[in-house]
PDB file of C-alpha atoms in Angstrom:
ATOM      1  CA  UNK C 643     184.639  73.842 131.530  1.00  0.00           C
ATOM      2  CA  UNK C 644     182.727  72.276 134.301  1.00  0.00           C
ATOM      3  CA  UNK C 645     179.796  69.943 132.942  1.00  0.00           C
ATOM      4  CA  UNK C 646     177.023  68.706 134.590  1.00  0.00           C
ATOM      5  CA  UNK C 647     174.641  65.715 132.905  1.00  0.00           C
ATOM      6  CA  UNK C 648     172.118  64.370 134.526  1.00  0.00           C
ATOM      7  CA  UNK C 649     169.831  61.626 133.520  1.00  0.00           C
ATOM      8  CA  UNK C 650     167.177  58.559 134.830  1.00  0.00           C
ATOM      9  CA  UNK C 651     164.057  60.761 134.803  1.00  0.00           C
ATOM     10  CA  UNK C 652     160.638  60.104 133.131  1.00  0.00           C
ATOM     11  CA  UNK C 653     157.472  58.818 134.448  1.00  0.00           C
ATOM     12  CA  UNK C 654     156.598  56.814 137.328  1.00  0.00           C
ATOM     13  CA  UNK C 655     154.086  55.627 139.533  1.00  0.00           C
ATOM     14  CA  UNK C 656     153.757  57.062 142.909  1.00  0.00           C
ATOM     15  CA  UNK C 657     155.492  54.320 145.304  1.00  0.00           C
ATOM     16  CA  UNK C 658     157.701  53.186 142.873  1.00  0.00           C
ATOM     17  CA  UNK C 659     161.387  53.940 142.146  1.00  0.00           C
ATOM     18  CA  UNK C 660     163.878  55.446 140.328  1.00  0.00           C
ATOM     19  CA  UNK C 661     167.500  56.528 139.995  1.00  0.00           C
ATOM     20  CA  UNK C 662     169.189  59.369 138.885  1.00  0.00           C
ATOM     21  CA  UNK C 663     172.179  59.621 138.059  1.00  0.00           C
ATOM     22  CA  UNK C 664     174.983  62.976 136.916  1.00  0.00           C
ATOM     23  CA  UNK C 665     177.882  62.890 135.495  1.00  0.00           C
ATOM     24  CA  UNK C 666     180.649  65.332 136.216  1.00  0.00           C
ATOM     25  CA  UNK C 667     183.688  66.602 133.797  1.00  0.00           C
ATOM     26  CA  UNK C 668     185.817  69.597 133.605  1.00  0.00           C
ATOM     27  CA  UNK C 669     187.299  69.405 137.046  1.00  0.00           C
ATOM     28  CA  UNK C 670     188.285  67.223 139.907  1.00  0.00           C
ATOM     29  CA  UNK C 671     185.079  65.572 140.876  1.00  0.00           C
ATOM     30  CA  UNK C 672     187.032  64.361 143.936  1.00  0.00           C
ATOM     31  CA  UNK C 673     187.935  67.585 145.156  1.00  0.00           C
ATOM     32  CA  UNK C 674     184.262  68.782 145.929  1.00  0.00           C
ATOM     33  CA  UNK C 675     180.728  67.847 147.490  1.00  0.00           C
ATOM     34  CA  UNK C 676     178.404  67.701 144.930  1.00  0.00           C
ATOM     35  CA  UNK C 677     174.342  68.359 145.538  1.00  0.00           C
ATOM     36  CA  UNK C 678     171.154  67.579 144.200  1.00  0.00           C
ATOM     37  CA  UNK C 679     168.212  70.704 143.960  1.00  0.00           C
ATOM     38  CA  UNK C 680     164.751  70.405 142.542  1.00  0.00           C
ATOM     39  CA  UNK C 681     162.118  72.513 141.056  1.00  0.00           C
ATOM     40  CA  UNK C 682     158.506  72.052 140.715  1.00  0.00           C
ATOM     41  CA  UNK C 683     156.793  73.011 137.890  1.00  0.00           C
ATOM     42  CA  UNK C 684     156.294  76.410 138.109  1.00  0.00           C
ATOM     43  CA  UNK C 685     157.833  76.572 141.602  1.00  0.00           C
ATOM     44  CA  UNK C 686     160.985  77.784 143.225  1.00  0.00           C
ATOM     45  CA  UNK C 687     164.402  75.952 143.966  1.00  0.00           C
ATOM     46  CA  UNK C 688     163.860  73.169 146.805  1.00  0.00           C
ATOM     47  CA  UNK C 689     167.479  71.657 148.218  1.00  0.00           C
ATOM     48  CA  UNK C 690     167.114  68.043 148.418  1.00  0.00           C
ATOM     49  CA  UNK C 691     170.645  66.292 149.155  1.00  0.00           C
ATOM     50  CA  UNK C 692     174.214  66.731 149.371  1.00  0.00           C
ATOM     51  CA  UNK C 693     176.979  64.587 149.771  1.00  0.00           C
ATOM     52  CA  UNK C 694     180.809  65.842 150.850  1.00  0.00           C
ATOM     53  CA  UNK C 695     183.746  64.919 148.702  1.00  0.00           C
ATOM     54  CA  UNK C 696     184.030  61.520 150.203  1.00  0.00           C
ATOM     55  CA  UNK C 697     180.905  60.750 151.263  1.00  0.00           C
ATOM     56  CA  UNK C 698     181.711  60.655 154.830  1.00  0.00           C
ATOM     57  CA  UNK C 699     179.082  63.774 155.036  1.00  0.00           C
ATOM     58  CA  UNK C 700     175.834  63.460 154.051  1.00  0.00           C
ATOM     59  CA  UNK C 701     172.315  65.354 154.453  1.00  0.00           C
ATOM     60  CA  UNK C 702     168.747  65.584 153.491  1.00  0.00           C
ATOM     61  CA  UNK C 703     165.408  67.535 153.023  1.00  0.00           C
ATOM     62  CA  UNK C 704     162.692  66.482 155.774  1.00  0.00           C
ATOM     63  CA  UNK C 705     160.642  65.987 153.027  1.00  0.00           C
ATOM     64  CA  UNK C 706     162.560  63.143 151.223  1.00  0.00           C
ATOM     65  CA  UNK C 707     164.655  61.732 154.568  1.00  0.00           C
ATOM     66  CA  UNK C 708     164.322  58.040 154.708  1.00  0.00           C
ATOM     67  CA  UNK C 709     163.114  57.523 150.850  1.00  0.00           C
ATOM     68  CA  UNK C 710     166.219  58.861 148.861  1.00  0.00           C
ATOM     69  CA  UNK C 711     169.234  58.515 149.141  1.00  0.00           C
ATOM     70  CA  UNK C 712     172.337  60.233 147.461  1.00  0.00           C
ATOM     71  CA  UNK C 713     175.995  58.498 146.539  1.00  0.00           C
ATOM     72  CA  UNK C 714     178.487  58.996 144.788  1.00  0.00           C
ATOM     73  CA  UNK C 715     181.846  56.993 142.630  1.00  0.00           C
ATOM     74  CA  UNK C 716     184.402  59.006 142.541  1.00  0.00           C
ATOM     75  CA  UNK C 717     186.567  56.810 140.149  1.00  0.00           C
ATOM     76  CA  UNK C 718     183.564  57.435 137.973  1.00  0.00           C
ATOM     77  CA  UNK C 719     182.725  60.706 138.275  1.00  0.00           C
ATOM     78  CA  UNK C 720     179.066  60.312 139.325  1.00  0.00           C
ATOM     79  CA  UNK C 721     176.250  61.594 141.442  1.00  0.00           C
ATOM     80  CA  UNK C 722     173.693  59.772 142.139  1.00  0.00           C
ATOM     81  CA  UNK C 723     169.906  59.580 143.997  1.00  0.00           C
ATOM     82  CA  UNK C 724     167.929  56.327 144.165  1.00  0.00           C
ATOM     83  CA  UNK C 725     164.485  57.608 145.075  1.00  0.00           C
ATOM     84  CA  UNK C 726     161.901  55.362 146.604  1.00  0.00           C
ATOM     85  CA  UNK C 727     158.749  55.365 147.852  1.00  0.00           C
ATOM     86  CA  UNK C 728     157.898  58.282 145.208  1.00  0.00           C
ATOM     87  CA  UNK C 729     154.824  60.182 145.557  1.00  0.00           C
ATOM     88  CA  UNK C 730     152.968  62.988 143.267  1.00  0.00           C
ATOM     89  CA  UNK C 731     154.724  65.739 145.017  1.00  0.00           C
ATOM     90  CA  UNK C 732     157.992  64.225 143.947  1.00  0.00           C
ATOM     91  CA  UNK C 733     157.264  65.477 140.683  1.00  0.00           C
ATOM     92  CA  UNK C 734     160.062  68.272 139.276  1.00  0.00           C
ATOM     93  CA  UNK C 735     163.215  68.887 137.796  1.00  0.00           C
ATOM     94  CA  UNK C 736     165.832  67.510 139.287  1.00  0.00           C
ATOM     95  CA  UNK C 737     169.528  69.538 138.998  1.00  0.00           C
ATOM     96  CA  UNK C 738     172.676  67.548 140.003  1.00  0.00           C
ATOM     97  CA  UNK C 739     174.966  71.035 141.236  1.00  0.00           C
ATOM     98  CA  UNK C 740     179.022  70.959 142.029  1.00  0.00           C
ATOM     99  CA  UNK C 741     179.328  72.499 145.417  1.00  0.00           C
ATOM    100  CA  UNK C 742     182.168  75.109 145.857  1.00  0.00           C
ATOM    101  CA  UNK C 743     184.467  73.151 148.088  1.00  0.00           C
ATOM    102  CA  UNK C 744     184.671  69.941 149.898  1.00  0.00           C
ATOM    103  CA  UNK C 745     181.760  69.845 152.251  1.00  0.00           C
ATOM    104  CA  UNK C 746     177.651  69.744 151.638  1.00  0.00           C
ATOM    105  CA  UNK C 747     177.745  73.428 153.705  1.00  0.00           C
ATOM    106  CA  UNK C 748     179.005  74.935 150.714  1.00  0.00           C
ATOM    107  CA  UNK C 749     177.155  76.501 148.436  1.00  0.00           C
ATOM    108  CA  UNK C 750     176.127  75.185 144.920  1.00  0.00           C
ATOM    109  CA  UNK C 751     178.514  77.426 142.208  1.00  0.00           C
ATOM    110  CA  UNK C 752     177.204  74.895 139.066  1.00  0.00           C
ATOM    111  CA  UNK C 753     174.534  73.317 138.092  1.00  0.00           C
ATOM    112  CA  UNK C 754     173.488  70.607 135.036  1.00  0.00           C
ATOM    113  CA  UNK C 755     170.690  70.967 133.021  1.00  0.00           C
ATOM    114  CA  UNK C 756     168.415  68.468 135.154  1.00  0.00           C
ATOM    115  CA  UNK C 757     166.053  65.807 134.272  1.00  0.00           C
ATOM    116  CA  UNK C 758     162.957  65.330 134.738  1.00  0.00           C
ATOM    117  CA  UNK C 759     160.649  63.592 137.222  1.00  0.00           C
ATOM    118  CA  UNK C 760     157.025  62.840 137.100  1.00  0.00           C
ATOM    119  CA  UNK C 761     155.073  60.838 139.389  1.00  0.00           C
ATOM    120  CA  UNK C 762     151.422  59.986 138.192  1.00  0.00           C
ATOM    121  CA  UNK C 763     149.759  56.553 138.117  1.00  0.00           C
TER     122      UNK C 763
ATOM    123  CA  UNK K1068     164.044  75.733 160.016  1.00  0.00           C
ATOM    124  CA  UNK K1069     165.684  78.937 158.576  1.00  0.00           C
ATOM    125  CA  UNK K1070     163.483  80.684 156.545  1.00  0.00           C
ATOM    126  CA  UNK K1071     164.310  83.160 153.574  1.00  0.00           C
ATOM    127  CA  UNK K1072     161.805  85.519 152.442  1.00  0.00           C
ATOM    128  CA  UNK K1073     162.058  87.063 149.241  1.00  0.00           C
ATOM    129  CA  UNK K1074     159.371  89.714 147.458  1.00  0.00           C
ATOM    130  CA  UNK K1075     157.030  87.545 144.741  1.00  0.00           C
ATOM    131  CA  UNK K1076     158.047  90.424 141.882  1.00  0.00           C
ATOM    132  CA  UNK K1077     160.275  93.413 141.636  1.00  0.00           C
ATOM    133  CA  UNK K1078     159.852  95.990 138.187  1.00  0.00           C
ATOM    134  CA  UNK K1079     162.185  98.768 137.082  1.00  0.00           C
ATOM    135  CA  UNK K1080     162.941 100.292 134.055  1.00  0.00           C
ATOM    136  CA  UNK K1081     165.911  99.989 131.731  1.00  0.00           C
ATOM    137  CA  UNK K1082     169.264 101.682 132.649  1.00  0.00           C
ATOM    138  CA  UNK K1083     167.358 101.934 136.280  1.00  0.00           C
ATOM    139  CA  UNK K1084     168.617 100.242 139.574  1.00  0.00           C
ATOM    140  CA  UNK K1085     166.716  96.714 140.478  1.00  0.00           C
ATOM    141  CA  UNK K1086     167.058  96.148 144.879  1.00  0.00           C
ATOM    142  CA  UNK K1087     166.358  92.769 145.220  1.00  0.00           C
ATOM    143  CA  UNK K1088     165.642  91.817 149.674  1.00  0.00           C
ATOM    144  CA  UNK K1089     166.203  88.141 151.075  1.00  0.00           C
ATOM    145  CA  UNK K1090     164.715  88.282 154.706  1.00  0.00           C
ATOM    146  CA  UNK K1091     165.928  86.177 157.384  1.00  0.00           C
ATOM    147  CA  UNK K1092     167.000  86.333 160.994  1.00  0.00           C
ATOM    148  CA  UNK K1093     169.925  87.823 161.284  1.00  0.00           C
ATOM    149  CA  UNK K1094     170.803  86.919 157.940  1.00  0.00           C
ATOM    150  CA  UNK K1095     174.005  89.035 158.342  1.00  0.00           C
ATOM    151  CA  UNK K1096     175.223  86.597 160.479  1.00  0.00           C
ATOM    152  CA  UNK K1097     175.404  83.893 157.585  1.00  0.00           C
ATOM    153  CA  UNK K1098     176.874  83.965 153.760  1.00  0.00           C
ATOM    154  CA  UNK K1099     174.424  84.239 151.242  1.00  0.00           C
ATOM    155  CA  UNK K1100     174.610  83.729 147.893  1.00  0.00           C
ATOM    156  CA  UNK K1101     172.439  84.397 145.012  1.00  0.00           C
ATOM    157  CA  UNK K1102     171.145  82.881 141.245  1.00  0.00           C
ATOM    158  CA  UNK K1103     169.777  84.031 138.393  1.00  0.00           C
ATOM    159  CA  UNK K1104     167.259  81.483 136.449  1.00  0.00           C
ATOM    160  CA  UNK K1105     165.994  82.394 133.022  1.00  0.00           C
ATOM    161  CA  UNK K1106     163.003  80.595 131.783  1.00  0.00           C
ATOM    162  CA  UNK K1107     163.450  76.859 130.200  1.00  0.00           C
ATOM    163  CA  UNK K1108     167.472  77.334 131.768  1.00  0.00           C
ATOM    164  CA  UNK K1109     169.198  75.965 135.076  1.00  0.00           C
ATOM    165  CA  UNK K1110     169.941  78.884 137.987  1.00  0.00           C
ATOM    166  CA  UNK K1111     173.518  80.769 137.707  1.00  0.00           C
ATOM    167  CA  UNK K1112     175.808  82.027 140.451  1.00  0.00           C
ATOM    168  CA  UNK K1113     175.447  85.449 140.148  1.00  0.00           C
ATOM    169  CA  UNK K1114     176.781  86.989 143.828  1.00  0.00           C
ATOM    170  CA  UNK K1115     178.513  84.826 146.325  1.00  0.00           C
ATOM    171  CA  UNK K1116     179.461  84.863 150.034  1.00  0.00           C
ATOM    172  CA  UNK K1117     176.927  87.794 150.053  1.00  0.00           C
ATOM    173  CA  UNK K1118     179.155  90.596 147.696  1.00  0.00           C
ATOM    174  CA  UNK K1119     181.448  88.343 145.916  1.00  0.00           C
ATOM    175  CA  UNK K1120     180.881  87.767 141.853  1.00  0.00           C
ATOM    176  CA  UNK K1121     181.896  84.690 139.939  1.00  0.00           C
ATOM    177  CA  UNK K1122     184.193  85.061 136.895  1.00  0.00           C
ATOM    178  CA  UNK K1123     181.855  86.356 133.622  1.00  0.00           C
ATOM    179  CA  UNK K1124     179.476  88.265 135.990  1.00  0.00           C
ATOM    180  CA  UNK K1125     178.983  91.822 135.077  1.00  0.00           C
ATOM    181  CA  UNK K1126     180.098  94.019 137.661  1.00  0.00           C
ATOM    182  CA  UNK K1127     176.493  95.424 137.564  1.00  0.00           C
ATOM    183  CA  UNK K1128     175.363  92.767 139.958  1.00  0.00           C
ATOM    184  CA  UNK K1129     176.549  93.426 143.684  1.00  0.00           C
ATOM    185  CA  UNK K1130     175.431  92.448 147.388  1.00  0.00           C
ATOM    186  CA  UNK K1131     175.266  93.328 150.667  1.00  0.00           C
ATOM    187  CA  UNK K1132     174.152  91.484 153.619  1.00  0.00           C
ATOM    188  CA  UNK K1133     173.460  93.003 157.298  1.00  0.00           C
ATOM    189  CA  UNK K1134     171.325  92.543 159.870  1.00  0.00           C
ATOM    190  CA  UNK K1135     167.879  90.758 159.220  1.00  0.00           C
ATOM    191  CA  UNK K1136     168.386  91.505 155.241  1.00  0.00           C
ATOM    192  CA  UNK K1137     170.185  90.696 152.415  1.00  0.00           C
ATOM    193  CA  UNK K1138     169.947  92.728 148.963  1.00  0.00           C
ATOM    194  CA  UNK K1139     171.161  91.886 145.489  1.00  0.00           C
ATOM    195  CA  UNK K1140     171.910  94.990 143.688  1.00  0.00           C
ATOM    196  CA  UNK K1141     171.451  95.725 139.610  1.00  0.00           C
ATOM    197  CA  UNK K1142     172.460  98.877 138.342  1.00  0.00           C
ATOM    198  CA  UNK K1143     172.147 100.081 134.502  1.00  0.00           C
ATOM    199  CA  UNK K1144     169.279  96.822 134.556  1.00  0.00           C
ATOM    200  CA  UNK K1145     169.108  95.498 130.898  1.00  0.00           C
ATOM    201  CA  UNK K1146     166.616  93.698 129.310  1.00  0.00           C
ATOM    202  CA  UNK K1147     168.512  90.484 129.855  1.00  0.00           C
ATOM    203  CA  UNK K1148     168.149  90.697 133.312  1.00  0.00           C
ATOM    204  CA  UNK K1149     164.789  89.936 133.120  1.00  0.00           C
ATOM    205  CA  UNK K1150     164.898  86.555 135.412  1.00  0.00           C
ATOM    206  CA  UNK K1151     164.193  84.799 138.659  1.00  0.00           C
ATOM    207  CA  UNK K1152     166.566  85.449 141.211  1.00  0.00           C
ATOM    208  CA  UNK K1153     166.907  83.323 144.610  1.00  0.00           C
ATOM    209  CA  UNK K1154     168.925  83.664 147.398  1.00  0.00           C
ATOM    210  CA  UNK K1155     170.423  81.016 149.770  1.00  0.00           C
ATOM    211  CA  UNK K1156     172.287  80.164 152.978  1.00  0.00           C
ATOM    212  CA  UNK K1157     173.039  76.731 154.909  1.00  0.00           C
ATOM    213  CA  UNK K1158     171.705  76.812 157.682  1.00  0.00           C
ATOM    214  CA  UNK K1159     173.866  75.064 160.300  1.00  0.00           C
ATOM    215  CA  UNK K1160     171.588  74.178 162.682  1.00  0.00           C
ATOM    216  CA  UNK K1161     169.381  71.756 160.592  1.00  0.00           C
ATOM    217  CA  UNK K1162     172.560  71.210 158.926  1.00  0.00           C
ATOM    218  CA  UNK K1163     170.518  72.165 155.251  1.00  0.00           C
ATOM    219  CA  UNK K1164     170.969  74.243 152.092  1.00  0.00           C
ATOM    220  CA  UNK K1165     167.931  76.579 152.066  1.00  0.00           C
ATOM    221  CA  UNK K1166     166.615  78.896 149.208  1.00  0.00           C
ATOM    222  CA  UNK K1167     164.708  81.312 149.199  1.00  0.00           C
ATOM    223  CA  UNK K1168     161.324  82.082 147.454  1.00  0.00           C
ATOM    224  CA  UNK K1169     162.536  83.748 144.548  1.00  0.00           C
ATOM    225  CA  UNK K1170     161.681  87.373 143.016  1.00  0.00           C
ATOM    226  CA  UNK K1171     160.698  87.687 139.283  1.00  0.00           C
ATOM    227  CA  UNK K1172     162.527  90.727 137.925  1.00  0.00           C
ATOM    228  CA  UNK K1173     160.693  92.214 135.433  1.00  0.00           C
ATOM    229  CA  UNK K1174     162.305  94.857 133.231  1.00  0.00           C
ATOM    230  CA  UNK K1175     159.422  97.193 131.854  1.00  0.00           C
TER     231      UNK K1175
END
């Protein structure tokens, strides 16, 4: 059964940091690109990174480009996003999904139960 | 960027058919895939590579996907379809996931 954890949310002031962090069991966390996708409360899904199987691929939103940015250790079976520079609309739920195959294009086919985010001062 | 455009809310009765539309241009040219997100719970896989279902998905839930539309199908809706559904694509050309809006299905 494929689980997702993620964890590393909470409060934090806007231009601070933090760093999430997922991890992955049930299958070969090698063998896939793995994403991160928020939601704002009371808002739809927003995509905000993915990374391919061996991180050779990697992609962002415009609206986080240049202030997060997603990794992955395979021999550990974890996701992660360091976000920096955080602002107020930062502020969601933040769900670490297994893509379907090896590359970012594919779509997300499981998700974790996310953590949350809040920036505020 | 690609845009997907969904309809805010969609009703229908029990043991009725729910049409759920994702708008896009030409959407039919791209696989789309859709979720289903019950309150306080993370989204599920519900239809993928526009008419395919994952394992454990009831074969109510179908999809179709032409032209400038794409439409998740319900048939015999049951109360426990009562959720927000989104569709997606990747868009190659900005090289991102994108979701759509989302539709509240509301079973009356």
């Amino acid at each position: 059964e494929v689980q997702l954890v993620e964890s590393g949310g909470g409060l934090v002031q806007p231009g601070r940091s933090l760093r999430l962090s997922c991890a992955a069991s049930g299958f070969t966390f090698d063998d896939y690109a793995m994403h991160w996708v928020r939601q704002a409360p009371g808002k739809g899904l927003e995509w905000v990174s993915g990374i391919s199987w061996n991180s050779g691929s990697i992609g962002y939103a415009d609206s986080v480009k240049g202030r997060f940015t997603i990794s992955r250790d395979n021999a550990k079976n974890s996701l992660y996003l360091q976000m920096n520079s955080l602002r107020a609309e930062d502020t969601a739920l933040y769900y670490c999904a297994k893509a379907a195959e090896l590359g970012y294009s594919n779509y997300p086919d499981y998700w974790g139960q996310g953590t949350l985010v809040t920036v505020s001062s | 960027s690609y845009v997907l455009t969904q309809p805010p809310s969609v009703s229908v009765a029990p043991g009725q058919t729910a049409r759920i539309t994702c708008g896009g241009n030409n959407i039919g040219s791209k696989s789309v895939h859709w979720y289903q997100q019950k309150p306080g719970q993370a989204p599920v896989l519900v239809v993928y590579d526009d008419s395919d279902r994952p394992s454990g998905i009831p074969e109510r839930f179908s999809g179709s996907n032409s032209g400038n539309t794409a439409t998740l199908t319900i048939s015999r809706v049951e109360a426990g379809d009562e959720a927000d559904y989104y569709c997606q694509v990747w868009d190659s050309s900005s090289d991102h996931q994108v979701f759509g809006g989302g539709t509240k299905l509301t079973v009356l």
